[in-house]
Short mmCIF file of C-alpha atoms in Angstrom, two decimals:
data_model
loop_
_atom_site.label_atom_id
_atom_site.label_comp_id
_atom_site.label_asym_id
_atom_site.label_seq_id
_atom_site.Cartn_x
_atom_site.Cartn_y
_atom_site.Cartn_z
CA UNK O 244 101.32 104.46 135.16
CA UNK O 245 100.11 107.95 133.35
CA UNK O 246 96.87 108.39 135.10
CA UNK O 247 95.68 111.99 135.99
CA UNK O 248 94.47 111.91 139.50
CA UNK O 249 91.72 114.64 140.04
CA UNK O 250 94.56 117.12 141.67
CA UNK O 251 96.84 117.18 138.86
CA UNK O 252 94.37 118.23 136.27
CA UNK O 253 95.10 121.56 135.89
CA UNK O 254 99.20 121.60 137.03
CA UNK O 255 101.54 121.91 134.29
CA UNK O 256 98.95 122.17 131.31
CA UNK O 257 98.75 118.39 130.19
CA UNK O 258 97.68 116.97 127.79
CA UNK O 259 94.55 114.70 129.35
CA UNK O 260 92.29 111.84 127.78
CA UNK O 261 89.81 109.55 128.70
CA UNK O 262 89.92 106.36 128.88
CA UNK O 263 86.92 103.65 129.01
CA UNK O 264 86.95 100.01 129.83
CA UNK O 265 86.48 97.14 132.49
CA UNK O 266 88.26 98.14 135.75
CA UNK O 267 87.19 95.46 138.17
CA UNK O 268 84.74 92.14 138.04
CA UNK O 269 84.65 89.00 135.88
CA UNK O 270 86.00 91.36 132.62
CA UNK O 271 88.78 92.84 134.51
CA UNK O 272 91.22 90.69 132.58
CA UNK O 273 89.89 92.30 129.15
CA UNK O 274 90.59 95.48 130.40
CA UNK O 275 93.64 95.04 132.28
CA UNK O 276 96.43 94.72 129.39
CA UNK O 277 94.80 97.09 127.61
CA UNK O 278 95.00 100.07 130.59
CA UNK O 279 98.21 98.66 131.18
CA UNK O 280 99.51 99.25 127.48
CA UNK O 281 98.39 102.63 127.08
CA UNK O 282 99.59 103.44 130.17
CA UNK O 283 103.49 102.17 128.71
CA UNK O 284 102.89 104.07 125.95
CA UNK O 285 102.39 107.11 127.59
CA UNK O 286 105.12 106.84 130.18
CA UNK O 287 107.52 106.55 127.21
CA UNK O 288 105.75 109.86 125.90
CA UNK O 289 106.60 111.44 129.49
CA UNK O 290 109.97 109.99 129.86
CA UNK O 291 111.98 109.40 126.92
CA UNK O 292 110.36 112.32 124.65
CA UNK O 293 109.59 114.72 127.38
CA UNK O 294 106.01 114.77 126.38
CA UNK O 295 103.82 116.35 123.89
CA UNK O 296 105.87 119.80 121.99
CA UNK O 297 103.83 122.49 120.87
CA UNK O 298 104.20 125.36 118.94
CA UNK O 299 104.96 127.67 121.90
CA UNK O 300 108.29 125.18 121.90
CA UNK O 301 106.83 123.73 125.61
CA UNK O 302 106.30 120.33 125.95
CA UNK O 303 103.01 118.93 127.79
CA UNK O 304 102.53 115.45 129.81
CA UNK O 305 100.42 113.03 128.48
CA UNK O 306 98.18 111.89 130.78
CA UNK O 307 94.85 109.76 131.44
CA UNK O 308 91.59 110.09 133.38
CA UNK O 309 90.40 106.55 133.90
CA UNK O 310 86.60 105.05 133.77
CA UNK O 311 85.23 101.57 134.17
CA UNK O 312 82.38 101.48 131.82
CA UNK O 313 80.50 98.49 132.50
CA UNK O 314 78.19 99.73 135.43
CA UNK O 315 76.74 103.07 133.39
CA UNK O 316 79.08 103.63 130.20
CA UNK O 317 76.85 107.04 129.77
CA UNK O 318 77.69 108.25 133.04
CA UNK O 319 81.73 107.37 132.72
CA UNK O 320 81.45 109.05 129.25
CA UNK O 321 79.56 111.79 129.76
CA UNK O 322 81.70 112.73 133.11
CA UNK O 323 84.87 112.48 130.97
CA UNK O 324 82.96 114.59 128.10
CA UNK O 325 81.55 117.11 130.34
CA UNK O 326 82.87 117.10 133.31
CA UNK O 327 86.84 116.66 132.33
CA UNK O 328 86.27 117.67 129.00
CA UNK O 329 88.90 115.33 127.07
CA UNK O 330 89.34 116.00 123.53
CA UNK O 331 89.15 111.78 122.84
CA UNK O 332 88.78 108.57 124.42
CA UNK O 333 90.90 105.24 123.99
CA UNK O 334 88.11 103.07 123.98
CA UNK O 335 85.52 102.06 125.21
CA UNK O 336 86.52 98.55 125.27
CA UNK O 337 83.91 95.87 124.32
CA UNK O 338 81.60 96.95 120.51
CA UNK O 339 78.38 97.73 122.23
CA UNK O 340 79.29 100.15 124.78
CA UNK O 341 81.92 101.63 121.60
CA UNK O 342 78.07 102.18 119.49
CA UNK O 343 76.31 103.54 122.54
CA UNK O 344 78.80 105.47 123.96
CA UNK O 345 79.49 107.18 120.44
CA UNK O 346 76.39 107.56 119.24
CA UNK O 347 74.93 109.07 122.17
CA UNK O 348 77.58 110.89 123.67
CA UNK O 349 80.67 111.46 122.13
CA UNK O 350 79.80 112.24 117.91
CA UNK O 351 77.20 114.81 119.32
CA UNK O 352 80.18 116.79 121.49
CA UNK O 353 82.52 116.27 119.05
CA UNK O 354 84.80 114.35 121.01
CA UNK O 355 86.74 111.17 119.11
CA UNK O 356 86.81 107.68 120.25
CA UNK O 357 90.05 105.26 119.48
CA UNK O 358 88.95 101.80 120.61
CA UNK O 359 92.12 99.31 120.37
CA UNK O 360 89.42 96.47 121.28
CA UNK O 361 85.76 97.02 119.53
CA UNK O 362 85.34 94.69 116.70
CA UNK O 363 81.88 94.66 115.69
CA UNK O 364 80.86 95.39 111.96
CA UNK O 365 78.39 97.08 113.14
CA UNK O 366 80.71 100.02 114.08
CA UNK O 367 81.58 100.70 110.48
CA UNK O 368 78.54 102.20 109.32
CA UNK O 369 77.91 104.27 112.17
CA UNK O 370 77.55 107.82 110.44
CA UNK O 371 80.25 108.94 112.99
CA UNK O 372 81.89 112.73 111.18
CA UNK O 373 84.81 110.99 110.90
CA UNK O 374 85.14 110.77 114.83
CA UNK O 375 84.99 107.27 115.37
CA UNK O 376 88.12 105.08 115.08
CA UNK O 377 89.85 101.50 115.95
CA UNK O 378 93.32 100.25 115.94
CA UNK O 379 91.97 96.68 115.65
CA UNK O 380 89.77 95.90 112.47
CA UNK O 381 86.43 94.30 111.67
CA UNK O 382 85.26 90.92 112.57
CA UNK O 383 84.24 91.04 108.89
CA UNK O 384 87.79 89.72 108.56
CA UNK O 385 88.34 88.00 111.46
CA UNK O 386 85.70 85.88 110.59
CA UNK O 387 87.19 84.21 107.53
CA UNK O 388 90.18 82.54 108.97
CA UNK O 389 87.97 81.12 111.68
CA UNK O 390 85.93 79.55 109.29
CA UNK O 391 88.93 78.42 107.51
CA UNK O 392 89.75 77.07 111.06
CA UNK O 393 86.95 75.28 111.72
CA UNK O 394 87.22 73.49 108.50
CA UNK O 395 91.08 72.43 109.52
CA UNK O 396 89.33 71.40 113.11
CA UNK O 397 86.94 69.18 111.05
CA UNK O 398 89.76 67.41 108.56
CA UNK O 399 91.52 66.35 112.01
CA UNK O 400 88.82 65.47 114.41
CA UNK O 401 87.75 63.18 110.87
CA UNK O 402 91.34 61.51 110.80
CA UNK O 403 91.65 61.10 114.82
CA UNK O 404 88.22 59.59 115.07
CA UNK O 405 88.46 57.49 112.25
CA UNK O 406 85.14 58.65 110.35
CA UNK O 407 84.67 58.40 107.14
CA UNK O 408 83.38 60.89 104.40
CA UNK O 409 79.61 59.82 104.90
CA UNK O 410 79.55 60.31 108.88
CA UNK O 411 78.52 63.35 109.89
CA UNK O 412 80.01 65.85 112.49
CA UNK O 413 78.49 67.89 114.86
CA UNK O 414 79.21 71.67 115.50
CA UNK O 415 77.77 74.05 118.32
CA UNK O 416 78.11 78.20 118.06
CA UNK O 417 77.46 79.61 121.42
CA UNK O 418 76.93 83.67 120.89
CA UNK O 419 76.84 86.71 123.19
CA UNK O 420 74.17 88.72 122.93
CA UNK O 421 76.22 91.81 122.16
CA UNK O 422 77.37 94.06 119.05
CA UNK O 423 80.61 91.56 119.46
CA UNK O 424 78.89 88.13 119.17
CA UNK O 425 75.91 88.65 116.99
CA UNK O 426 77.93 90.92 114.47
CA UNK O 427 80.71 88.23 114.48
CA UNK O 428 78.58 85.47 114.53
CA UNK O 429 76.83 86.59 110.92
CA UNK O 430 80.24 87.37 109.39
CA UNK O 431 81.53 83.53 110.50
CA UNK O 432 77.65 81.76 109.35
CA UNK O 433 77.94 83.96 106.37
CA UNK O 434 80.68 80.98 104.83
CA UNK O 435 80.83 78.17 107.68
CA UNK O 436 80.89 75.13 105.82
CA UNK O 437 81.09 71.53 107.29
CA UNK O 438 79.80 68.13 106.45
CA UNK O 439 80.21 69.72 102.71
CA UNK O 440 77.27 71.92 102.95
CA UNK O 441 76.71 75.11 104.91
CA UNK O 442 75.84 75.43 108.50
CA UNK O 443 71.56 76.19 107.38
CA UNK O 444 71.85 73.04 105.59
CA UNK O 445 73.30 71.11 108.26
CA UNK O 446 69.90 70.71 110.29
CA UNK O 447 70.30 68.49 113.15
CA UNK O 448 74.26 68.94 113.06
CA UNK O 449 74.53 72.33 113.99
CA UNK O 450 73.18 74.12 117.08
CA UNK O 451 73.16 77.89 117.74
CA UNK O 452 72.68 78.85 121.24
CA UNK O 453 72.22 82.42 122.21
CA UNK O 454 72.56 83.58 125.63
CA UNK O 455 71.85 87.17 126.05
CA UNK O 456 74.28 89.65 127.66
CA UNK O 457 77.76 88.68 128.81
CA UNK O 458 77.33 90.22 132.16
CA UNK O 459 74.38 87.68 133.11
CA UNK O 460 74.11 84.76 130.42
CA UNK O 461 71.77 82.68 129.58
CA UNK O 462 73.79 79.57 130.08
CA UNK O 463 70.50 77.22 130.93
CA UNK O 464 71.32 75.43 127.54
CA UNK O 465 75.04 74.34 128.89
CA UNK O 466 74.77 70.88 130.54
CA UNK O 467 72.03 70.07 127.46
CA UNK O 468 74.66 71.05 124.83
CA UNK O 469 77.13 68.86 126.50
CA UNK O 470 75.07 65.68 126.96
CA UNK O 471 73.04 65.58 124.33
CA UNK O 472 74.02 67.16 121.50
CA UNK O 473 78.06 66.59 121.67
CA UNK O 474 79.19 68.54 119.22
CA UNK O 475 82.59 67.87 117.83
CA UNK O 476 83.44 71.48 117.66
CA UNK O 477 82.40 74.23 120.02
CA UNK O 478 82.51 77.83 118.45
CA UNK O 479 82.83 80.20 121.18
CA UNK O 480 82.07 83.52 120.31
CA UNK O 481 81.80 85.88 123.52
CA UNK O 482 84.53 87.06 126.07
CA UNK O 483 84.63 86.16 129.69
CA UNK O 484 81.63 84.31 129.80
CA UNK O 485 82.52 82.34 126.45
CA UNK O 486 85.36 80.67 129.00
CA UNK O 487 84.14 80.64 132.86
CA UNK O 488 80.50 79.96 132.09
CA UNK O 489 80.31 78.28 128.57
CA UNK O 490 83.47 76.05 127.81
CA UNK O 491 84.10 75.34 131.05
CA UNK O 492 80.55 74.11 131.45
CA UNK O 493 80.95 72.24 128.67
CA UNK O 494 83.83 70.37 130.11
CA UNK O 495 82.23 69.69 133.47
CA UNK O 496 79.21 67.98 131.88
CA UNK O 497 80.80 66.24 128.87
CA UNK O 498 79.94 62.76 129.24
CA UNK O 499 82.96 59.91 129.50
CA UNK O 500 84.10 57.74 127.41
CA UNK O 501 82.93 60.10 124.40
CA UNK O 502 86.31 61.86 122.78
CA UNK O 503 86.29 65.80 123.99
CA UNK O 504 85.09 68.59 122.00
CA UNK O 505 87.50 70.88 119.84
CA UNK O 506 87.10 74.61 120.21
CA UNK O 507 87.80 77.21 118.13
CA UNK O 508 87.92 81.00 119.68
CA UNK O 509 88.14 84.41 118.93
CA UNK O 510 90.09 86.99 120.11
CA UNK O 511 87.16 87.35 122.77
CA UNK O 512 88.50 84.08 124.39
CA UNK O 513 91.96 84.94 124.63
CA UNK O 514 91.83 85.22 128.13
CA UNK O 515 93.51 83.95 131.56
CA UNK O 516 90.77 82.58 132.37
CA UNK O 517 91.79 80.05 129.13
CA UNK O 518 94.77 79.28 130.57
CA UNK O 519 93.74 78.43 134.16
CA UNK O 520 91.65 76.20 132.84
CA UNK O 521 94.22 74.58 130.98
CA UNK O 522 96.75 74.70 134.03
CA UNK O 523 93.93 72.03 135.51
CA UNK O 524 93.43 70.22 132.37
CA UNK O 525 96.24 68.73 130.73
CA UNK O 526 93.88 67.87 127.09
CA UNK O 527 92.42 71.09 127.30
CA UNK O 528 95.49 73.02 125.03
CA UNK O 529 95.29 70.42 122.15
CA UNK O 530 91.95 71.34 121.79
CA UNK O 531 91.63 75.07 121.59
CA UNK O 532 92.90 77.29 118.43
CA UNK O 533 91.87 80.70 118.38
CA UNK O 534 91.92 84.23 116.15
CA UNK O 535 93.66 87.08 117.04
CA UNK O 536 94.30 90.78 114.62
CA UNK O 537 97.73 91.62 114.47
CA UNK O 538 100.83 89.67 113.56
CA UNK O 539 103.90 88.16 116.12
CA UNK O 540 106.50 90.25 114.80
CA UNK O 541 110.07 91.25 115.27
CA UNK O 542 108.25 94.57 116.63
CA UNK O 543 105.58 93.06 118.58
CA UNK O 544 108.55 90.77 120.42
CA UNK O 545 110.31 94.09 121.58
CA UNK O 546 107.00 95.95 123.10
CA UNK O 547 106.58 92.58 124.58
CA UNK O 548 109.70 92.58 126.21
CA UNK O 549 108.97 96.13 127.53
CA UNK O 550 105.82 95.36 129.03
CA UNK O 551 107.13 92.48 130.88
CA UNK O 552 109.84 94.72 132.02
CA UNK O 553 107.18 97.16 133.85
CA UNK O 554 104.50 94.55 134.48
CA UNK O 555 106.21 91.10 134.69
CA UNK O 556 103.90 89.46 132.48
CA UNK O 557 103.09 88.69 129.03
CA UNK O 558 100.84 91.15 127.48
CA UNK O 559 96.85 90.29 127.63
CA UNK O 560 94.96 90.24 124.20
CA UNK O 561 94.45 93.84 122.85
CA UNK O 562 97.70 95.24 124.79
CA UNK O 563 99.29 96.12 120.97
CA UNK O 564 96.40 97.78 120.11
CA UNK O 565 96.07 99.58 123.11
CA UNK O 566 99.53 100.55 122.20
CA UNK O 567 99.06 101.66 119.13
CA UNK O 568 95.93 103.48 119.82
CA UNK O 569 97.79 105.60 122.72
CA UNK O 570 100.90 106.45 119.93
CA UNK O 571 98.89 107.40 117.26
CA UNK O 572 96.96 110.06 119.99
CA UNK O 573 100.61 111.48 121.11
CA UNK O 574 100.96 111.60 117.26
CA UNK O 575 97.88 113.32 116.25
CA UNK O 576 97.88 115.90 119.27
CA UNK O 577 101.64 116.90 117.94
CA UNK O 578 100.27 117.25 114.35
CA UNK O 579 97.16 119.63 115.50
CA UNK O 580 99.64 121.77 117.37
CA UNK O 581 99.78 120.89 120.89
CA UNK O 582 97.57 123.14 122.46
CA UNK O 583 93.97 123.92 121.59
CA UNK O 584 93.27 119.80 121.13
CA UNK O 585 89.65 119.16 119.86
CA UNK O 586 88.24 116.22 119.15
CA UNK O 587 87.98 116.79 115.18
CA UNK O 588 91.48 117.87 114.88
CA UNK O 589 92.51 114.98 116.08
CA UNK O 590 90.53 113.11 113.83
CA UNK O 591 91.89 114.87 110.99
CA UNK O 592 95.42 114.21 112.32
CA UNK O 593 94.78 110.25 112.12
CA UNK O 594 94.50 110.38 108.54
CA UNK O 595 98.09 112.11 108.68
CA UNK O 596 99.38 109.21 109.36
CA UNK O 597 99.17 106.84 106.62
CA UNK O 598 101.98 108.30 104.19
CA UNK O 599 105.12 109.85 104.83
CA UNK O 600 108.35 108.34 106.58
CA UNK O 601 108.06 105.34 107.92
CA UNK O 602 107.35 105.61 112.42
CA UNK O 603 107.25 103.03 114.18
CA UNK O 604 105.29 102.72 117.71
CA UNK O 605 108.30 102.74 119.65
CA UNK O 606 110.10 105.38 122.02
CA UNK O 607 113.74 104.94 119.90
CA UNK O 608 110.78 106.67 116.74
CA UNK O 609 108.92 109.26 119.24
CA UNK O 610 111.26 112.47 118.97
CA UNK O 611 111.79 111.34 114.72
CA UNK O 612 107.94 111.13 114.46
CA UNK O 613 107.24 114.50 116.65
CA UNK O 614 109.66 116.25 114.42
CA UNK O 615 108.17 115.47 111.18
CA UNK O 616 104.47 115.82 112.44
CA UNK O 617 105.74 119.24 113.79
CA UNK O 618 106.62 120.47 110.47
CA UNK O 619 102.87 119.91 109.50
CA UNK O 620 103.93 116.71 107.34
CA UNK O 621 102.43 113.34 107.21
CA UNK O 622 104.38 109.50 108.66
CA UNK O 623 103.37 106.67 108.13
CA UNK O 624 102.41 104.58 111.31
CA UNK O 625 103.78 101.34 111.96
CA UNK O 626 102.24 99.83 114.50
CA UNK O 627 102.99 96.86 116.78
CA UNK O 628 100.02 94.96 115.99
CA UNK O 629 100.89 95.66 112.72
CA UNK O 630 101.27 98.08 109.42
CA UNK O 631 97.89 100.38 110.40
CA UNK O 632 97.08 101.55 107.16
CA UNK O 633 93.72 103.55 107.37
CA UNK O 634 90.72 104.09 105.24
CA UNK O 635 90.93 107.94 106.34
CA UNK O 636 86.87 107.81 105.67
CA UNK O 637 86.37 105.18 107.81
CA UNK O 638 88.80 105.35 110.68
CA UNK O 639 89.78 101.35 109.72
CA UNK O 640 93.13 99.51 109.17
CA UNK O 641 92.43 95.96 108.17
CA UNK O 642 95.49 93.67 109.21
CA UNK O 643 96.76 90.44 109.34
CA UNK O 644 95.46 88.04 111.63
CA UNK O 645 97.16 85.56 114.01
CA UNK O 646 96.41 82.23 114.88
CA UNK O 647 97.63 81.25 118.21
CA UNK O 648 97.42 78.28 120.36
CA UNK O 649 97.61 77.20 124.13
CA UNK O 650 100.64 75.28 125.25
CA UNK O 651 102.96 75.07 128.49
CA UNK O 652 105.85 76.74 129.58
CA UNK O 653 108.66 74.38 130.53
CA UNK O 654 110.07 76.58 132.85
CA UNK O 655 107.43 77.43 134.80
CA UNK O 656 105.04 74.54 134.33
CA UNK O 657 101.92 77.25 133.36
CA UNK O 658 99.86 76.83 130.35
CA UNK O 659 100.61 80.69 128.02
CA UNK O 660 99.12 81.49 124.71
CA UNK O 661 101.77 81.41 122.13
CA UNK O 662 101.24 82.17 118.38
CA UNK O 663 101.17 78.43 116.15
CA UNK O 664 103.31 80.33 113.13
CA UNK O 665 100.66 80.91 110.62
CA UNK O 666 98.15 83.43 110.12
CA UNK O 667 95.49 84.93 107.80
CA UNK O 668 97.55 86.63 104.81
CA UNK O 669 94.25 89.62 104.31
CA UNK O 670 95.70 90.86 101.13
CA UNK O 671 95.74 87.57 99.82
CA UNK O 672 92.67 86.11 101.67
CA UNK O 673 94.58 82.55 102.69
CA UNK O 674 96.54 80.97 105.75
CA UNK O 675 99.91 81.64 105.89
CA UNK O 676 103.12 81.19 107.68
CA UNK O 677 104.56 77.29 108.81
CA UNK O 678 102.48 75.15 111.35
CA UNK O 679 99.76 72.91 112.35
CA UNK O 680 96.97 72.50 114.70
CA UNK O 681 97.71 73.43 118.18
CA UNK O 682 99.04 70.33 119.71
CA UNK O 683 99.44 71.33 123.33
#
């Protein structure tokens, strides 16, 4: 793990960032896989390239500074802004802390922020000098293949329940009330369509519930949801909370003898605490589909296997773009020279990599990439969640993204997500790939 303690700061000249996310409590397994990704990456900086060249010919390590956020994200930022005095941040982690943390802190010193994880659409806009980026793109597309989702959900919960055109079915939204939920819960109501009308047309079959910030929800409306309303599809659109407090809520209170809600989730959701549940609850998996960016690729099977190699597990949800996010810094602080890092040369390094030779995020491309960045010329990034080709005036890649599923593992007997085969095809706004509905 390439974390700087506060003694090795200053020895041997590296090359140090910040990093901001969840550390410990109930989001700890958001932030987890995504520490743990950038700290591969970086370790294959150290070790198989030797570290960051320069133009004196040295090389520098690569190393990290490391702040949980979600106690005082201005404090964590402004000690690794004025205190350490990074050139850039990987992260922060969830959207709101990303706009805060950004706005307040980081544009005004000049420092950029890469967050593999902050999907809001609110971030877009932000008038950022070109210092705010993301290696994971806007819920503005996520959105659209969970609405086409929903719409699947509804064709099959029609055919296994036997009802017929005129019946009517019911569907719940819970949302956090964070940049995250509320900016991708307008992108999703922008097009939701059931019943054959839109969800503001629906009246008394759709229900919206609110419940305020993720780190104490709202979640009065739970056992009421469950009861009385019975949806026939939950949309869950928070993180940790979305699982431990809402859909598992849901399932304690759900009355019997009434068929079990469907749920469709986000990347948010994609969470262990997903898969305990569904180690207790053997219907649970044939229930759940959920969104993720990024593609399961030939690429994204190898980084896998490396991860598991150093951490003996699968990687959590935004580990590739944690990835990602720590190659393209080792990238950009090669291409500004290695030395005097700031955080707007780095900035103007990202949009160096768009064009060029094709580089892969992988330690068999580090050395190829370093050479040709070296020489003041452009590559073009290939990342493992996917071909990250930026809007340089944004700081955006919009990719593809995956639709995976719940199911168990034979060998062990533990529920794992596992992609069902298809995914949203963004260049040509449809579901592709071979599959169905998750089945369990």
């Amino acid at each position: 793990m390439e974390v700087a303690p506060a003694d090795a700061l200053d020895a041997d000249n590296p090359v140090v960032v910040g990093w901001m996310g969840p550390l410990v409590g109930k989001n700890q397994s958001i932030g987890t896989p995504i520490h743990q990704a950038m700290s591969l990456a970086f370790s294959e900086v150290n070790n198989r390239a030797g570290g960051i060249p320069t133009e004196s010919g040295a090389r520098r390590k690569l190393l990290a500074v490391l702040c949980h956020d979600l106690d005082d994200a201005d404090r964590a930022a402004g000690h690794l802004v004025n205190v350490v005095g990074v050139p850039a941040i990987i992260g922060p982690t969830f959207s709101g802390i990303t706009i805060g943390v950004a706005t307040g802190i980081t544009i005004p010193a000049g420092v950029l922020t890469l967050s593999p994880s902050a999907t809001s659409p609110d971030i877009t806009d932000i008038p950022d000098q070109g210092l705010v980026w993301r290696t994971v793109p806007s819920d503005s597309i996520q959105a659209i293949p969970l609405r086409l989702l929903v719409s699947e959900v509804e064709e099959d919960v029609r055919n296994e329940q036997g009802l017929q055109p005129s019946d009517s079915i019911r569907v719940a939204m819970t949302v956090k009330g964070d940049a995250y939920g509320l900016g991708l819960a307008d992108a999703v109501l922008s097009g939701l369509t059931f019943n054959g009308q839109s969800a503001a047309a629906n009246s008394g079959n759709f229900q919206r519930y609110n419940y305020g910030d993720g780190e104490n929800p709202n979640v009065d409306f739970v056992p009421a949801l469950a009861t009385d309303f019975k949806p026939h599809i939950v949309i869950a659109l928070g993180t940790n909370e979305a699982i431990a407090d809402i859909l598992a809520g849901v399932e304690d209170n759900w009355p019997s003898g009434t068929p079990r809600p469907r749920y469709v989730l986000p990347d948010g959701g994609r969470l262990t605490e997903l898969l305990d549940l569904a180690d207790i609850d053997d219907t649970l998996a044939s229930r759940v589909i959920g969104t993720v960016p990024g593609r399961r690729t030939d690429q994204y099977d190898a980084f896998s296997l490396r991860f598991k190699g150093v951490f003996t597990e699968e990687p959590g949800t935004y580990a590739e773009n944690a990835y990602d996010a720590a190659y393209l810094t080792a990238f950009a602080a090669v291409y500004s020279g290695g030395d005097q890092l700031t955080g707007a040369a780095l900035a103007e390094a990202l949009k160096q990599m768009v064009t060029g030779p094709l580089t892969k995020a992988a330690p068999a491309d580090l050395n190829k990439g370093f050479a040709t960045l070296s020489q003041g010329l452009p590559i073009d990034f290939d990342g493992v969640s996917g071909p990250l080709n930026f809007d340089v005036d944004s700081g955006e890649a919009p990719v593809d993204i995956d639709i995976w599923c719940v199911e168990r593992d034979t060998t062990t007997g533990k529920s794992v997500f596992v992609s069902s085969g298809r995914f949203y095809d963004h260049q040509n706004n449809r579901l592709a790939g071979t599959g169905a509905l998750c089945d369990g």
